[in-house]
Short mmCIF file of C-alpha atoms and ligand atoms in Angstrom, two decimals:
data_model
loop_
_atom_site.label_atom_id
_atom_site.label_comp_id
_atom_site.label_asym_id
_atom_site.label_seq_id
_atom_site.Cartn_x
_atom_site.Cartn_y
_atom_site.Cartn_z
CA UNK A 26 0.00 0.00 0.00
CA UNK A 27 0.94 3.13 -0.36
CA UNK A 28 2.67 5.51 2.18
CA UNK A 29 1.66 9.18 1.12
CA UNK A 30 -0.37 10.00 -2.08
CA UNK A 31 -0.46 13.74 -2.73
CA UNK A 32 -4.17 14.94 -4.04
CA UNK A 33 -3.39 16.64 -7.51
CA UNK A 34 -7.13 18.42 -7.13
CA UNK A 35 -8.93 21.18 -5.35
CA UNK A 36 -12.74 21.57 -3.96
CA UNK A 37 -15.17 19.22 -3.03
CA UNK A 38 -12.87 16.12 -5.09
CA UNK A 39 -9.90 16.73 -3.11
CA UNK A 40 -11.70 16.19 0.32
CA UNK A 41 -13.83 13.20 -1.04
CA UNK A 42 -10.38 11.65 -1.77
CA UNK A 43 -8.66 13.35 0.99
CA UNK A 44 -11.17 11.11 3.18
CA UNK A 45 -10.36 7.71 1.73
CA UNK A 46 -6.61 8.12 2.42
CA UNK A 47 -7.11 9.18 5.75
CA UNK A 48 -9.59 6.13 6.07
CA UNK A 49 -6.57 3.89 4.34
CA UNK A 50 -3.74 5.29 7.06
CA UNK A 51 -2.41 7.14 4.40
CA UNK A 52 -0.52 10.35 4.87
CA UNK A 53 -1.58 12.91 2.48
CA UNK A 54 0.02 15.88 0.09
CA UNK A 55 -2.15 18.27 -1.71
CA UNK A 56 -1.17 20.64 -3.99
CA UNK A 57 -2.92 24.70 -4.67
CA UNK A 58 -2.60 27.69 -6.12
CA UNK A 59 -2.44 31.14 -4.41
CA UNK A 60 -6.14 31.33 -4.72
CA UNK A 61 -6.82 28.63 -2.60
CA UNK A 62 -4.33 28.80 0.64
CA UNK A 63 -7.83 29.13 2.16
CA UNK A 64 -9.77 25.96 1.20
CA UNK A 65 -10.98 22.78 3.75
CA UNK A 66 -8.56 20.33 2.06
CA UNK A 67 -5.21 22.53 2.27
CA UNK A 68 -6.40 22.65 6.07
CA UNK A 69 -7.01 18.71 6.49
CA UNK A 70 -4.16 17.53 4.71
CA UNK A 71 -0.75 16.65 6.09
CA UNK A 72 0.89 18.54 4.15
CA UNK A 73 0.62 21.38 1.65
CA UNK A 74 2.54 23.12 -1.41
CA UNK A 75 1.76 26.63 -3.03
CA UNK A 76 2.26 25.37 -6.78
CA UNK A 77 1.54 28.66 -8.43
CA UNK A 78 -0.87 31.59 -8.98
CA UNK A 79 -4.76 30.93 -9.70
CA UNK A 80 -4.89 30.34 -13.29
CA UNK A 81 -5.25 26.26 -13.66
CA UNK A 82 -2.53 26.19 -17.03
CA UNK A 83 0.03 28.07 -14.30
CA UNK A 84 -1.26 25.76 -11.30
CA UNK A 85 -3.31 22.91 -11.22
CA UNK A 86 -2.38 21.74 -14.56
CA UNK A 87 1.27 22.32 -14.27
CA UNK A 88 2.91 19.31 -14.78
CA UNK A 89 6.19 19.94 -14.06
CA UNK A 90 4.83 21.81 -10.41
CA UNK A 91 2.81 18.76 -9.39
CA UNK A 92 5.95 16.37 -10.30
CA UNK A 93 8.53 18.54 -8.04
CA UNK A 94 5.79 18.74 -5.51
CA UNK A 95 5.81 14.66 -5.56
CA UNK A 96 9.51 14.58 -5.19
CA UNK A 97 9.52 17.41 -2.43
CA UNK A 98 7.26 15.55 0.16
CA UNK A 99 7.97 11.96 -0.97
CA UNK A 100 4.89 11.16 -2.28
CA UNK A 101 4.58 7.90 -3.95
CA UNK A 102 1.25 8.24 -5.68
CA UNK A 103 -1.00 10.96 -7.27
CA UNK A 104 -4.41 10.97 -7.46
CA UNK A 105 -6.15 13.25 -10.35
CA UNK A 106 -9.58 13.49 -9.21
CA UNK A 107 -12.03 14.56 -12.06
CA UNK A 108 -11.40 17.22 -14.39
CA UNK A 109 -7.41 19.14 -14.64
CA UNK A 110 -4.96 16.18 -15.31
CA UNK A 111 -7.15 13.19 -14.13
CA UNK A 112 -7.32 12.09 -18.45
CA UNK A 113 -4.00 13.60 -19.37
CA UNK A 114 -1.99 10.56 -21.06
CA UNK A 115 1.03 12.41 -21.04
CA UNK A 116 1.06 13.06 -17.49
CA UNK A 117 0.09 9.55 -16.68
CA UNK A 118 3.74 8.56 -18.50
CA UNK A 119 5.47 11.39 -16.97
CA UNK A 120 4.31 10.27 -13.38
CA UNK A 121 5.13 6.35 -14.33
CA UNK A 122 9.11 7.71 -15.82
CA UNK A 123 9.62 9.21 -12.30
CA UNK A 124 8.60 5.76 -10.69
CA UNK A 125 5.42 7.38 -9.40
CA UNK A 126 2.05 5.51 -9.39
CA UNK A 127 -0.81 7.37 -11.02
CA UNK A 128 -4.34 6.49 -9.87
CA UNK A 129 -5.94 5.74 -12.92
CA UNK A 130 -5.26 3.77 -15.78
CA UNK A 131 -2.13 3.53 -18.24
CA UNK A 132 -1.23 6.81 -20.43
CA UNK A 133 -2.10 4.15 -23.38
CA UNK A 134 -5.46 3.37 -22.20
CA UNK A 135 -6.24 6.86 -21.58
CA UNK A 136 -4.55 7.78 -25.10
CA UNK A 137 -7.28 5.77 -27.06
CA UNK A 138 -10.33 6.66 -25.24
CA UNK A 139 -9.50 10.20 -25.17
CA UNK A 140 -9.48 9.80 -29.16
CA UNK A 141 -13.28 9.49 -30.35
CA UNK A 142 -12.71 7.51 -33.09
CA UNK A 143 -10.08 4.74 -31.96
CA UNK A 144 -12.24 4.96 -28.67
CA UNK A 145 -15.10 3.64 -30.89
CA UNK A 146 -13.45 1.17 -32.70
CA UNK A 147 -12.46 -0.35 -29.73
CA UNK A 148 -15.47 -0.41 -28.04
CA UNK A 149 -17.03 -1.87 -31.21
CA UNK A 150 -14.21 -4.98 -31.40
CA UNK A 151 -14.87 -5.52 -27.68
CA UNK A 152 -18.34 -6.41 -28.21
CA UNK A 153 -19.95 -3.02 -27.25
CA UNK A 154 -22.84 -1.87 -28.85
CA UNK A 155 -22.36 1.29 -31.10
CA UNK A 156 -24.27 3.95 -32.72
CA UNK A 157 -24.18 3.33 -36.36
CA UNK A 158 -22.18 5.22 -38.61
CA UNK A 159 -18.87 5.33 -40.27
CA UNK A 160 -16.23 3.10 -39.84
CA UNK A 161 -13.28 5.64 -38.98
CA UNK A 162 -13.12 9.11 -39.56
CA UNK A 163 -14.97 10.75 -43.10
CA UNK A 164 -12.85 12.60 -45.38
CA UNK A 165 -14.52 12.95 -48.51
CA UNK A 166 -17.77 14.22 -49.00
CA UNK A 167 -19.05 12.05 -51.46
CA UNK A 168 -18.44 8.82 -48.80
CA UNK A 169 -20.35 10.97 -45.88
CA UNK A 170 -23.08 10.97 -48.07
CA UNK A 171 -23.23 7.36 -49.05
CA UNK A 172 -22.99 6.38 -45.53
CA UNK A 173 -25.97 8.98 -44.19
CA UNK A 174 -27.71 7.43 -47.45
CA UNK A 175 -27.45 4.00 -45.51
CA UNK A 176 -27.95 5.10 -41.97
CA UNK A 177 -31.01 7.53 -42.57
CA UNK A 178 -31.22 11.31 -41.54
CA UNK A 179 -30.66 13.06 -39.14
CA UNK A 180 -26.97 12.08 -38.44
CA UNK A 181 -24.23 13.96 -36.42
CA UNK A 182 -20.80 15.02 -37.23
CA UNK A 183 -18.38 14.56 -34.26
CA UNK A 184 -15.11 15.42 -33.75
CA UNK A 185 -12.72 12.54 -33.33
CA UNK A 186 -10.69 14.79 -30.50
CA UNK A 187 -13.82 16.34 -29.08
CA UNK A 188 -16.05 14.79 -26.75
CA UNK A 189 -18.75 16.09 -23.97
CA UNK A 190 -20.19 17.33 -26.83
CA UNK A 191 -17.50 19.80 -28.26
CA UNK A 192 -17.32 19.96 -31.74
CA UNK A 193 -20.55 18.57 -32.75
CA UNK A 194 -22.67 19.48 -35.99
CA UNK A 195 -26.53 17.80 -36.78
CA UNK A 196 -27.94 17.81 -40.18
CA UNK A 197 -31.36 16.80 -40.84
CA UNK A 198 -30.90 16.20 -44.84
CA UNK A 199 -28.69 15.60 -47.44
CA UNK A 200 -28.69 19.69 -48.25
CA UNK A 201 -27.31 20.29 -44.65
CA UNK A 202 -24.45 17.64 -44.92
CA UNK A 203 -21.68 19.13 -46.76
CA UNK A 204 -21.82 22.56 -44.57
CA UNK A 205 -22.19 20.43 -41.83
CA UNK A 206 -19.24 18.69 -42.35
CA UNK A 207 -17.25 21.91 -43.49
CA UNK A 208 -17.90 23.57 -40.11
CA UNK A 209 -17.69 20.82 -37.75
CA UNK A 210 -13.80 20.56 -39.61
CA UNK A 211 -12.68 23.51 -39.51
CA UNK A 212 -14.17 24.31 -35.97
CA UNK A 213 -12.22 21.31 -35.03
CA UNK A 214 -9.22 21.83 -36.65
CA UNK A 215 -9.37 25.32 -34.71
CA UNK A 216 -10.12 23.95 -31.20
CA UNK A 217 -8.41 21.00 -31.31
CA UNK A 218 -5.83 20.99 -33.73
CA UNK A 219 -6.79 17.80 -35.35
CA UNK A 220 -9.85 18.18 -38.11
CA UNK A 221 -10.58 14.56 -38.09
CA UNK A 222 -14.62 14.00 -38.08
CA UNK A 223 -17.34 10.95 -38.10
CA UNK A 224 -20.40 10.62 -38.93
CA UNK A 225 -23.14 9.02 -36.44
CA UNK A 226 -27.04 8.63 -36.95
CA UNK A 227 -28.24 11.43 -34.82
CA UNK A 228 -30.60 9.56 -32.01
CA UNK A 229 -33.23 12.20 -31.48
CA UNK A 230 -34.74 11.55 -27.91
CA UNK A 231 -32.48 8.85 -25.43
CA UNK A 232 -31.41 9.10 -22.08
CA UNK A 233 -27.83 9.47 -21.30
CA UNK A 234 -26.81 6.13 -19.36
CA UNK A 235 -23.05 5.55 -18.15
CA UNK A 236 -22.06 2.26 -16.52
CA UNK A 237 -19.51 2.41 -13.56
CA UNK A 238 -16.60 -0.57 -14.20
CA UNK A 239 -13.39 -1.55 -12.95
CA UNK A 240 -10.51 -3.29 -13.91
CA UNK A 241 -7.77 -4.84 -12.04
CA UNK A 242 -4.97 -4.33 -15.21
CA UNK A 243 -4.48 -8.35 -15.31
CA UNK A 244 -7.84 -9.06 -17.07
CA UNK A 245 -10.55 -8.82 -14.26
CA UNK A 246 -13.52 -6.75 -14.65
CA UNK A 247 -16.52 -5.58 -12.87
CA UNK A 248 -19.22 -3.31 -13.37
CA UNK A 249 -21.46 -0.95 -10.58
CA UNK A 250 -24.59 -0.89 -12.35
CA UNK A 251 -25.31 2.59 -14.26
CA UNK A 252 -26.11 5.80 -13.49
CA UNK A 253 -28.82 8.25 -15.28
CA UNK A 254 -27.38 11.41 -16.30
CA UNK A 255 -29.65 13.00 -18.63
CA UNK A 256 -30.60 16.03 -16.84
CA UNK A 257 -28.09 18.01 -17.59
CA UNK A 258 -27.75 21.67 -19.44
CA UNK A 259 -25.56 22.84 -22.11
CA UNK A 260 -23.60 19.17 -21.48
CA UNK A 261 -22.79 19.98 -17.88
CA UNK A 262 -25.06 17.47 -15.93
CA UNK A 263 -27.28 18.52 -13.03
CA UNK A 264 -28.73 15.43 -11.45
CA UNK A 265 -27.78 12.09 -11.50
CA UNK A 266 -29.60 9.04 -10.15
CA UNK A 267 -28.59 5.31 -9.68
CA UNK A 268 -30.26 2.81 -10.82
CA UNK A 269 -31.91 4.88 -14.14
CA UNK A 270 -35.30 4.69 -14.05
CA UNK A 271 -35.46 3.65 -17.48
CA UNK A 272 -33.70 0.49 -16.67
CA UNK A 273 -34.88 -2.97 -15.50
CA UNK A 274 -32.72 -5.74 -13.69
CA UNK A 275 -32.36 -7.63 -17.10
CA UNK A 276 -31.60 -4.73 -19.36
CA UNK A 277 -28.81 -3.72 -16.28
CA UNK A 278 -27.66 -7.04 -16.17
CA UNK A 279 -27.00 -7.32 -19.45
CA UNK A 280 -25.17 -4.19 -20.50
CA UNK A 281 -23.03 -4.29 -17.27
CA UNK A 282 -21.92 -7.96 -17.92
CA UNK A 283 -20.67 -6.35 -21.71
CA UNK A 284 -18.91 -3.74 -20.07
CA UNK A 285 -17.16 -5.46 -17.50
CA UNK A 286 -15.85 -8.29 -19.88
CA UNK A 287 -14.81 -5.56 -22.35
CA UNK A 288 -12.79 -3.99 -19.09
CA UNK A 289 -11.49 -7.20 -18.86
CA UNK A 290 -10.44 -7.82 -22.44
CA UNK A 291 -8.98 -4.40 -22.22
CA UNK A 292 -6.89 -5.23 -19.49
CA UNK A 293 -8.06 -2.07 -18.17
CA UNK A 294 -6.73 -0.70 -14.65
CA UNK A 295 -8.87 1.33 -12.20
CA UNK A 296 -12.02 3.38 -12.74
CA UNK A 297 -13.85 3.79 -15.77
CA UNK A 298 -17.29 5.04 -17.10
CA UNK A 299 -18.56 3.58 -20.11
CA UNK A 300 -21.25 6.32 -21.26
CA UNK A 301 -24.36 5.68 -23.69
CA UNK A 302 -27.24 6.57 -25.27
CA UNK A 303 -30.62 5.05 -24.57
CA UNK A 304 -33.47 5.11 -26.81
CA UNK A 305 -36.28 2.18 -27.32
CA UNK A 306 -34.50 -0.27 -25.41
CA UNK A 307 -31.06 -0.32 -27.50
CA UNK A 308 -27.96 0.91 -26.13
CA UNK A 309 -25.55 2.98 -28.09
CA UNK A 310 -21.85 3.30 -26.98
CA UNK A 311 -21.11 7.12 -27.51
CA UNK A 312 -17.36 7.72 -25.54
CA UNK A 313 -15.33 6.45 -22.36
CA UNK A 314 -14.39 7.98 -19.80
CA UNK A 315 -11.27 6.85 -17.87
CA UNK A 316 -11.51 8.62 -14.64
CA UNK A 317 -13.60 9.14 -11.44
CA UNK A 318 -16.71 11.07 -11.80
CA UNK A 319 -18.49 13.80 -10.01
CA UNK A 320 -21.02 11.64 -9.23
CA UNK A 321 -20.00 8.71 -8.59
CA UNK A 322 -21.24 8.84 -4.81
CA UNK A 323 -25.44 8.03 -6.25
CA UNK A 324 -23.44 4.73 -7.39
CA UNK A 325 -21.41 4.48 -3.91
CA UNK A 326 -25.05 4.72 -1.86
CA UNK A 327 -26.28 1.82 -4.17
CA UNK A 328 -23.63 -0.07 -4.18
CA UNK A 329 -22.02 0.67 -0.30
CA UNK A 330 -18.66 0.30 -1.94
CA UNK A 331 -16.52 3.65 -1.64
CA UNK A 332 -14.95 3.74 -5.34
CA UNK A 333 -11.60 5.78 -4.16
CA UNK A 334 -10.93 3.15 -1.53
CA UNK A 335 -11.30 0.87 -4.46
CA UNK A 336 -8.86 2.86 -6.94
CA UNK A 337 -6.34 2.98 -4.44
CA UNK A 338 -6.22 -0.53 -3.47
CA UNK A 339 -6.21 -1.66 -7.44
CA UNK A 340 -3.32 1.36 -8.06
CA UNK A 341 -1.07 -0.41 -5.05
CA UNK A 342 -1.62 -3.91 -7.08
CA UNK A 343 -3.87 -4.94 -4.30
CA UNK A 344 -6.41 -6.20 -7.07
CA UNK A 345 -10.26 -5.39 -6.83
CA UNK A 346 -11.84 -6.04 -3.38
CA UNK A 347 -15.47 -7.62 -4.74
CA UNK A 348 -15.96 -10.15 -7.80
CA UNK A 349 -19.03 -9.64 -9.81
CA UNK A 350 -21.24 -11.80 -7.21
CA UNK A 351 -20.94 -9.78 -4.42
CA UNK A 352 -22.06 -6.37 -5.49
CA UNK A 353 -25.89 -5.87 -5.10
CA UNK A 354 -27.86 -2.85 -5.84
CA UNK A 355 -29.82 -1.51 -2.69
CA UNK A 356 -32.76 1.24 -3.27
CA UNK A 357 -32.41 3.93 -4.81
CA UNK A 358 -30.12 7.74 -4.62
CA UNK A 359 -30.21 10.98 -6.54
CA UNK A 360 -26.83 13.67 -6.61
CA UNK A 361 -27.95 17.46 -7.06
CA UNK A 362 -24.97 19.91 -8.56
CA UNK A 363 -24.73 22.50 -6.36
CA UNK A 364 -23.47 24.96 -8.06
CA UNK A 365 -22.79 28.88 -7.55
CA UNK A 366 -24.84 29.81 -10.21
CA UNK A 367 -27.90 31.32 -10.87
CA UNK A 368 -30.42 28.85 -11.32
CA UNK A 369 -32.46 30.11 -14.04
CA UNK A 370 -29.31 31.18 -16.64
CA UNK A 371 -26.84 29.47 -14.53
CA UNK A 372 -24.42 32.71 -14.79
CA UNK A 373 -21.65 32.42 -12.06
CA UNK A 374 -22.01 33.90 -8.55
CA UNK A 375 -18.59 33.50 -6.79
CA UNK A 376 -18.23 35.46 -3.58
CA UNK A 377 -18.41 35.22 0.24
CA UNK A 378 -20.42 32.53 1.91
CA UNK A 379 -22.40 34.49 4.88
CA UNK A 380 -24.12 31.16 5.80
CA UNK A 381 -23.90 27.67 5.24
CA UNK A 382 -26.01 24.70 7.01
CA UNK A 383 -26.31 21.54 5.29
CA UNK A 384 -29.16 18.73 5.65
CA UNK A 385 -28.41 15.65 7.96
CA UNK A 386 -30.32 12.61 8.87
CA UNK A 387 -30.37 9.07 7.50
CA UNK A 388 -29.93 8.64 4.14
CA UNK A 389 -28.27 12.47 3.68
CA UNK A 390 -24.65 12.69 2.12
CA UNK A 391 -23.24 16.33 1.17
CA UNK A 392 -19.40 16.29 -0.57
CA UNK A 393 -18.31 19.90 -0.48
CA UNK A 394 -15.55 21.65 0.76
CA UNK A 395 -17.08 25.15 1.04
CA UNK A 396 -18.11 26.49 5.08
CA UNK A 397 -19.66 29.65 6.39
CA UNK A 398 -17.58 32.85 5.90
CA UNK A 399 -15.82 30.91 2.52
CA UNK A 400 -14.67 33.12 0.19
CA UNK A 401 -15.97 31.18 -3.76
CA UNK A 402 -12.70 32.54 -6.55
CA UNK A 403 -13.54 33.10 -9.26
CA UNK A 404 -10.99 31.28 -11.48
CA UNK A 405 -12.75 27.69 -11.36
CA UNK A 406 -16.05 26.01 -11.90
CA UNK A 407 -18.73 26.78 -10.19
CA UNK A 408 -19.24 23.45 -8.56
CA UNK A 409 -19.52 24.29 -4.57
CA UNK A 410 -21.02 21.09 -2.84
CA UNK A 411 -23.14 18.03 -4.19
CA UNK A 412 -26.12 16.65 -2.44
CA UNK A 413 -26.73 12.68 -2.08
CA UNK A 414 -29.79 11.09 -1.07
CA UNK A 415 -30.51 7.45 -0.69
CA UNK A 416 -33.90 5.81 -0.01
CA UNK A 417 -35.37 2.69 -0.04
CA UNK A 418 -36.60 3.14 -3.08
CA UNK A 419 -37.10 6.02 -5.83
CA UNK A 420 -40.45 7.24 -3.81
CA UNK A 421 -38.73 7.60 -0.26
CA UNK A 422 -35.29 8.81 -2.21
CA UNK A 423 -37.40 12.18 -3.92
CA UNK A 424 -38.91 12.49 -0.27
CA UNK A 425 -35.95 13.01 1.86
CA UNK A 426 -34.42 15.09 -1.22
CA UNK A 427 -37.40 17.61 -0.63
CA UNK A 428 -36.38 17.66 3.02
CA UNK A 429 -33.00 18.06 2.67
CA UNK A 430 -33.24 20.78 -0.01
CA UNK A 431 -35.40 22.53 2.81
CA UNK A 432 -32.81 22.17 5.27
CA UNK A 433 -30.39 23.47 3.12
CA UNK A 434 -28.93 26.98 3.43
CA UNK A 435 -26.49 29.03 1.57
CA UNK A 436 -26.15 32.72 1.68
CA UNK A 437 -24.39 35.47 0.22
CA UNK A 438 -24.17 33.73 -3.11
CA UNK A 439 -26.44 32.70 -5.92
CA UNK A 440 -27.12 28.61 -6.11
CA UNK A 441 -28.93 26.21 -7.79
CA UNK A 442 -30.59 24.96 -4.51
CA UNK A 443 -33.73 26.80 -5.96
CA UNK A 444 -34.08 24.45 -9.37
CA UNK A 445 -33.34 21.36 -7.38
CA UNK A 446 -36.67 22.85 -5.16
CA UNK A 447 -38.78 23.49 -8.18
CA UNK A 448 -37.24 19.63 -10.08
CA UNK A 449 -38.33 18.00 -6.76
CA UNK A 450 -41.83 19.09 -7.10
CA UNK A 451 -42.69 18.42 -10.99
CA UNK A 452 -44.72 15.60 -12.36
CA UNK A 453 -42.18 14.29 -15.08
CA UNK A 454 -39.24 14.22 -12.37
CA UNK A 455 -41.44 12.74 -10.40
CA UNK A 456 -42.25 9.35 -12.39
CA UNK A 457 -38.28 9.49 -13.96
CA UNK A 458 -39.85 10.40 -17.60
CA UNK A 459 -37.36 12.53 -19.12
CA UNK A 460 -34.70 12.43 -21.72
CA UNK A 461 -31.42 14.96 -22.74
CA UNK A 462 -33.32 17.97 -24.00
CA UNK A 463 -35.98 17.49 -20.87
CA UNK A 464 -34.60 20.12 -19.06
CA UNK A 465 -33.41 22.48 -21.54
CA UNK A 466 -37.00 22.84 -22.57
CA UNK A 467 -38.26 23.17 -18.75
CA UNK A 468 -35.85 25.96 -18.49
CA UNK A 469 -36.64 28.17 -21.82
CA UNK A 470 -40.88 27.30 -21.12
CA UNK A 471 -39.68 29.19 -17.51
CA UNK A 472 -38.35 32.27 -19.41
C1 LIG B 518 -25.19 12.13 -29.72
C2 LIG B 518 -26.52 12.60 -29.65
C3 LIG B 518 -27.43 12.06 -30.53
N1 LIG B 518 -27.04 11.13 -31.43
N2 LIG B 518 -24.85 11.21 -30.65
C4 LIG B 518 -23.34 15.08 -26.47
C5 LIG B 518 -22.20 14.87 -25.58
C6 LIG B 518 -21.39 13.82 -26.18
N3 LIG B 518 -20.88 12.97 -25.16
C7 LIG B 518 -22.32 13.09 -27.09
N4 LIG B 518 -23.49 13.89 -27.20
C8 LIG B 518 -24.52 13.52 -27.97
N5 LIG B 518 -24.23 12.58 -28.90
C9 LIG B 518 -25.77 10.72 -31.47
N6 LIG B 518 -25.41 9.81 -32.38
C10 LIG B 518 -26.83 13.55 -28.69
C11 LIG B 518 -25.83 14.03 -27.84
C12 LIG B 518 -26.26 14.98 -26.85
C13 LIG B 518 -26.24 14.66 -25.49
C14 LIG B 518 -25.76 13.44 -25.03
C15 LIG B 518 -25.74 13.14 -23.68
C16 LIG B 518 -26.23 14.08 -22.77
C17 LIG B 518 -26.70 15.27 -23.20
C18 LIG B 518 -26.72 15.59 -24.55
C19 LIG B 518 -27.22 16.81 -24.99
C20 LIG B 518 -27.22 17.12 -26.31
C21 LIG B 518 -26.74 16.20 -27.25
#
């Protein structure tokens, strides 16, 4: 196991993992910039280092900073979090060359699933449903055509180093395609510095759907069930909830027992998220993700296995601590985003907060690293806490939200505490009827 891992993160993320390694007997490093000598996990840690000033590039995503820091304090280990460096294949290596153990999977691993298209094609050889479209990326406009001839319109043009839904272009006939095809190019080629693009049939209504697994790195797999993650808003997501309510125990079964032999296959090592689309029963691999996730703790109440302990122990070569058999899926739990925002155009409000009381009681989780009198910067996202109820089932799970959203108190700042109030209450929410656009059209029928 290891001795000290230093916490390459900041916010709510670094204290969630912060926890485990104190849990674990491991001492703890974390790194900051000048912007956040302030926050909970610089105070909690063991140690600290001042890695630069508050922009991330200069800071948290300074490679060379976070390496020296390791070296410094002795750490033998960093973990990424989400978000910053947590799918940077390059840093993965760099860490490895210095005989430091990143907590995540190879810089190869993350290398292909950070590339759309390879990502894709590997999915697709290990046995993973895909949405239909070209094999590869589309270079000529005459073959885009012939293949959106076969797969029927609408399709999508996606850029192969996009993802999270950068880079995108949808067109509804043959007349749209080649200006489709132009822009989503060159926009790419701007952004990204790669103009590689493929073509998808455009799926007009599913859910989103991702499916927690695991790998050991010597060919053991397992999978967590799924997560719902459709409500979401300009492709940053809002609530989750584990198990989907779309989902039944076969359909669950089924799709997790692909994804976990594919982990397998892969030879994949540590956390993963295998995200789809869901429409009519069929799903449709879209990308991979090959990190921890914001809210992974709706799949942690479900599940009762914490999924840092469980990184750290397969990063140390400790292997996984369950086989397939013994996880079982227990009621029901639902993550709000807590963001400071405004919760009708989601602008940012950092600032001071005056006042903060968060909900207790059985079933009540809050992740945040925020406290009264907590100055928000303004150089970050706007992520300040999440909120993560468990029930019995989806019924008691949206009652004890509405509680705890009315014990909940922040002041001096703008939050999305109000939407979660008004979600709570509405009829669709209620019976777990929506799909991707559902709440962008509840917002703009609010304007
Ligand atoms: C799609 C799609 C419809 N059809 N692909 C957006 C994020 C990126 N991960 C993939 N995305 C989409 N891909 C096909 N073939 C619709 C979306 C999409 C979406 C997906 C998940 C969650 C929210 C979304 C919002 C708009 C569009």
């Amino acid at each position: 196991m290891f001795q000290k891992i230093l916490i390459a993160n900041r916010g709510e993320i670094a204290l969630r993992v912060l926890r485990a390694c104190k849990e674990l007997g491991i001492q703890t490093v974390v790194v900051h910039s000048t912007a956040d000598a302030d926050a909970m996990h610089v105070r909690l840690a063991d140690e600290s280092v001042c890695i630069g000033p508050p922009p991330s590039r200069d800071s948290y995503l300074n490679i060379h900073q976070i390496v020296a820091a390791c070296e410094i304090t002795g750490a033998d280990a960093v973990h990424p979090g989400y978000g910053f460096l947590s799918e940077n294949a390059k840093f993965a290596d760099i860490l490895a060359a210095h005989n430091i153990t990143f907590i995540g999977p190879t810089g190869d691993h993350i290398r292909i699933m950070g590339d759309k298209i390879e990502a894709k094609r590997t999915a697709k050889r290990l046995g993973i449903p895909v949405v239909p479209g070209s094999d590869g990326a589309v270079t000529e406009d005459k073959e885009a055509k012939r293949i959106a001839a076969v797969i029927g319109y609408p399709v999508i043009i996606k850029a192969s180093a996009g993802g999270g839904g950068r880079g995108m272009k949808v067109a509804s006939s043959e007349a749209d395609l080649e200006v489709a095809l132009q822009t989503a190019r060159s926009e790419a080629g701007a952004a990204f510095g790669d103009d590689a693009v493929y073509i998808e049939k455009y799926l007009q209504k599913p859910r989103h759907i991702e499916v927690q697994v695991f790998g050991d790195g010597a060919g053991r797999g397992v999978h967590f069930g799924e997560r719902d993650c459709s409500l979401q808003r300009r492709h940053q997501k809002v609530w989750e909830e584990a198990p989907s309510p779309a989902l039944n125990a076969e359909e669950r079964a089924h799709i997790g027992g692909v994804c976990a032999r594919a982990i397998a296959d892969l030879g994949y090592s540590g956390a993963g998220t295998i995200e789809f689309l869901y429409e009519d029963g069929e799903f449709y691999f879209i990308e991979m993700n090959t990190r921890l996730q914001v809210e992974h703790p709706v799949t942690e109440a479900i599940t009762g296995i914490d999924l840092v302990h469980e990184q750290i122990r397969v990063a140390s070569g400790g292997g996984l601590s369950v086989r397939q058999e013994d996880i079982r899926f227990h009621g029901h739990a639902i993550e709000c985003r807590i963001n400071a925002e405004d919760p009708r155009t989601f602008t940012p409000s950092p600032g001071t907060i005056t006042h903060f009381h968060t909900p207790g009681g059985l079933g009540i989780r809050v992740d945040s690293g925020v406290y009264s009198g907590y100055k928000i910067p303004p150089y970050y996202d706007s992520l300040i806490g999440k909120l993560i109820v468990h029930g019995r089932n989806r019924v008691e799970c949206m009652m004890r939200l509405r509680r705890a959203l009315d014990e909940f108190v922040v002041d001096g700042i703008k939050t999305t505490l109000p939407l979660f109030r008004d979600l709570v209450g509405n009829a669709d929410i209620a019976n777990g009827d929506y799909d991707i656009h559902w709440l962008e059209k509840y917002l703009a029928e609010g304007e």
